[in-house]
CSV table of C-alpha atoms in Angstrom, one decimal:
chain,number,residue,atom,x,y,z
A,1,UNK,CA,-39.4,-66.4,-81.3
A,2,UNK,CA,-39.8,-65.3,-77.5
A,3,UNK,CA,-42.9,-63.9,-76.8
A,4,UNK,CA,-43.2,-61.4,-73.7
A,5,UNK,CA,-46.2,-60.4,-71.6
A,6,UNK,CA,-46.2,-57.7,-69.3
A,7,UNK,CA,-48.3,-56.9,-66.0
A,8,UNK,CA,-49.1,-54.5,-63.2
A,9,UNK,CA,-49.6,-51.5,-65.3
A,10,UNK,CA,-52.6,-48.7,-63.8
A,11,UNK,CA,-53.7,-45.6,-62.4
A,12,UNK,CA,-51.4,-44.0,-59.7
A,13,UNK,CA,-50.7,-40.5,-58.0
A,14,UNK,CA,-47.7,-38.8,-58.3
A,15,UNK,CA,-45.2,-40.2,-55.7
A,16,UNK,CA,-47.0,-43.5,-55.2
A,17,UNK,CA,-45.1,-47.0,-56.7
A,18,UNK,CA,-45.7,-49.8,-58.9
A,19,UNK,CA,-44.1,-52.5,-60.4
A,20,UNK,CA,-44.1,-53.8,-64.1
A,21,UNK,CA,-43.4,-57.3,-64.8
A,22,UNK,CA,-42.4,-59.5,-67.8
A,23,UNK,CA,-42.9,-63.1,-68.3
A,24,UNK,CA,-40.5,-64.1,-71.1
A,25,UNK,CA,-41.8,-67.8,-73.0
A,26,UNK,CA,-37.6,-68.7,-72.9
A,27,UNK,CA,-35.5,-68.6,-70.6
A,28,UNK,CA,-34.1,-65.2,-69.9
A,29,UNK,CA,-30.2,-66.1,-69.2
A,30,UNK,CA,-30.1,-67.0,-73.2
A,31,UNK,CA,-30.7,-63.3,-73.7
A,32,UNK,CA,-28.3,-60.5,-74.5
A,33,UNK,CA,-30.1,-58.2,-73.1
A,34,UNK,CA,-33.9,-57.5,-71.2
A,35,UNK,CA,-35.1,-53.8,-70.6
A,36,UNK,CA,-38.2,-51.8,-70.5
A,37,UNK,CA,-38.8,-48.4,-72.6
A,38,UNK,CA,-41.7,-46.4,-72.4
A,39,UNK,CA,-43.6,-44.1,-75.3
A,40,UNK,CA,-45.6,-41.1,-74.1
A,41,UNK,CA,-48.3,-39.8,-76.7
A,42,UNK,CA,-46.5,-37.9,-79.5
A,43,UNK,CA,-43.0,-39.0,-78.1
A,44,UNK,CA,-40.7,-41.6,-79.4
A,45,UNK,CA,-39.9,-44.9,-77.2
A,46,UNK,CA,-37.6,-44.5,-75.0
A,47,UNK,CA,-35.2,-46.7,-72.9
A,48,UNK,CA,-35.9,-46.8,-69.6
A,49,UNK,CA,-34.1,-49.0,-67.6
A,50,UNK,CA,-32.1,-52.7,-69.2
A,51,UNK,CA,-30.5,-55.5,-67.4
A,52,UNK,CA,-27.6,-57.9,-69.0
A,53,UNK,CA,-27.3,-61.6,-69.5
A,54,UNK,CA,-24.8,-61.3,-67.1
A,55,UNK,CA,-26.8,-59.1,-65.0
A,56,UNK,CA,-25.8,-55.6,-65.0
A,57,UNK,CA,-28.1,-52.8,-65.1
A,58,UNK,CA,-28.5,-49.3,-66.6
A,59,UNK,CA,-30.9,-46.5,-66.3
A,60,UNK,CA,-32.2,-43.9,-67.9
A,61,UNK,CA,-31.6,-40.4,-66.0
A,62,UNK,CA,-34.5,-39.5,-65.6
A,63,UNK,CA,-34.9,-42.5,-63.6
A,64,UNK,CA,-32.0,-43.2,-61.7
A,65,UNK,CA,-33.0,-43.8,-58.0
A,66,UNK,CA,-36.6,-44.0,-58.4
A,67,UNK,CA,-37.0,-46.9,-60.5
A,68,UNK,CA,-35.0,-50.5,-60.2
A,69,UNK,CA,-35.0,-53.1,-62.6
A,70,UNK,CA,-34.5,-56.8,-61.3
A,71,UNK,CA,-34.9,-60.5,-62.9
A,72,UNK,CA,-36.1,-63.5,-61.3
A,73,UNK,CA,-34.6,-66.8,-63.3
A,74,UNK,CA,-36.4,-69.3,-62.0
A,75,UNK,CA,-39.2,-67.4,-63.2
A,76,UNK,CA,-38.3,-65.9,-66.6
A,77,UNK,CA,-39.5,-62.9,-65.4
A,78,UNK,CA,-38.6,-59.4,-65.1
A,79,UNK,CA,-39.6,-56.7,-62.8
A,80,UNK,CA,-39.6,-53.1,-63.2
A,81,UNK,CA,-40.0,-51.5,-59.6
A,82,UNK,CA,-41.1,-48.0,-60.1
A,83,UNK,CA,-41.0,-45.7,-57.0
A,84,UNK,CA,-41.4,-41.8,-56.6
A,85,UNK,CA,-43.9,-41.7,-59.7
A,86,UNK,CA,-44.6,-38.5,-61.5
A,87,UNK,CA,-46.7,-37.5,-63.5
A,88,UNK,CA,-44.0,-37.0,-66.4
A,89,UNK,CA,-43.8,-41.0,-66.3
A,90,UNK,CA,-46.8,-41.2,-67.6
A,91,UNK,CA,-46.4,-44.0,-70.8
A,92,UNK,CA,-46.8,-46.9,-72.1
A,93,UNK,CA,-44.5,-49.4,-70.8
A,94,UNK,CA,-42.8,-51.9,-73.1
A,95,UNK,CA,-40.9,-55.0,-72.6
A,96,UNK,CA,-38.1,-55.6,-75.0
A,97,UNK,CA,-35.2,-58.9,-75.0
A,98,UNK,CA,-32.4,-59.1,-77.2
A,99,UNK,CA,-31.6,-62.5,-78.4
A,100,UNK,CA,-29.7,-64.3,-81.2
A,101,UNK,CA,-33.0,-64.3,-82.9
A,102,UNK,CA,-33.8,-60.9,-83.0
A,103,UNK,CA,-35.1,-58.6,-80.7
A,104,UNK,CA,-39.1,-59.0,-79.2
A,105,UNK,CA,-41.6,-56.4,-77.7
A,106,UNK,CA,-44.3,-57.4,-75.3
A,107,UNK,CA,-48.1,-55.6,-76.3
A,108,UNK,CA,-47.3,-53.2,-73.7
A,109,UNK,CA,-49.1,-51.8,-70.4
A,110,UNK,CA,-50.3,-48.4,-69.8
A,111,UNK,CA,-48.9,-46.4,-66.4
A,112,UNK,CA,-50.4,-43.7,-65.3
A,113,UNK,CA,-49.4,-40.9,-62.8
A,114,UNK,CA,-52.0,-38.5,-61.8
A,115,UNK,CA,-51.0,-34.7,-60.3
């Protein structure tokens, strides 16, 4: 079991930034992969942006160059930097690992991006 708890969610307007973070309970190299998706009311989860074991990233298009996903080790954290908001990001954020075990999902934190 890993659990995962996630931070830094809020109220923002469009353009401003925030950053999401993840505190794994294990440590984060043991895991296939670590991303964040996001569900908008009435919309299926979606991935936003993931990050390898080995530490290569991805992104969604609709945020490529505004948002940047990073890890810290030493912490068993992961960040979501989130720049350039609009109001279309508006979701709930969601941490998800992929490990030998299965794959987790933190509770989630709500973002959002006022007009």
């Amino acid at each position: 079991q890993v659990q995962l708890v996630e931070s830094g969610g809020g109220l923002v307007q469009a353009g401003g930034s925030l950053r999401l973070s993840c505190a794994a309970s294990k440590t984060i190299i043991s895991m296939n992969f670590m991303g964040w998706y996001r569900q908008a009311p009435g919309l299926q989860r979606e991935l936003v942006a993931v990050i390898t074991s080995g530490g290569s990233t991805n992104y969604a298009d609709s945020v490529k160059g505004r948002f940047t996903i990073a890890r810290d080790t030493a912490k068993n954290t992961i960040y979501l930097q989130m720049n350039s908001l609009k109001p279309e990001d508006t979701a709930v954020y969601y941490c998800n690992a992929l490990a030998h075990g299965g794959a987790f999902w933190g509770q989630g934190t709500q973002v959002t991006v006022s007009s």
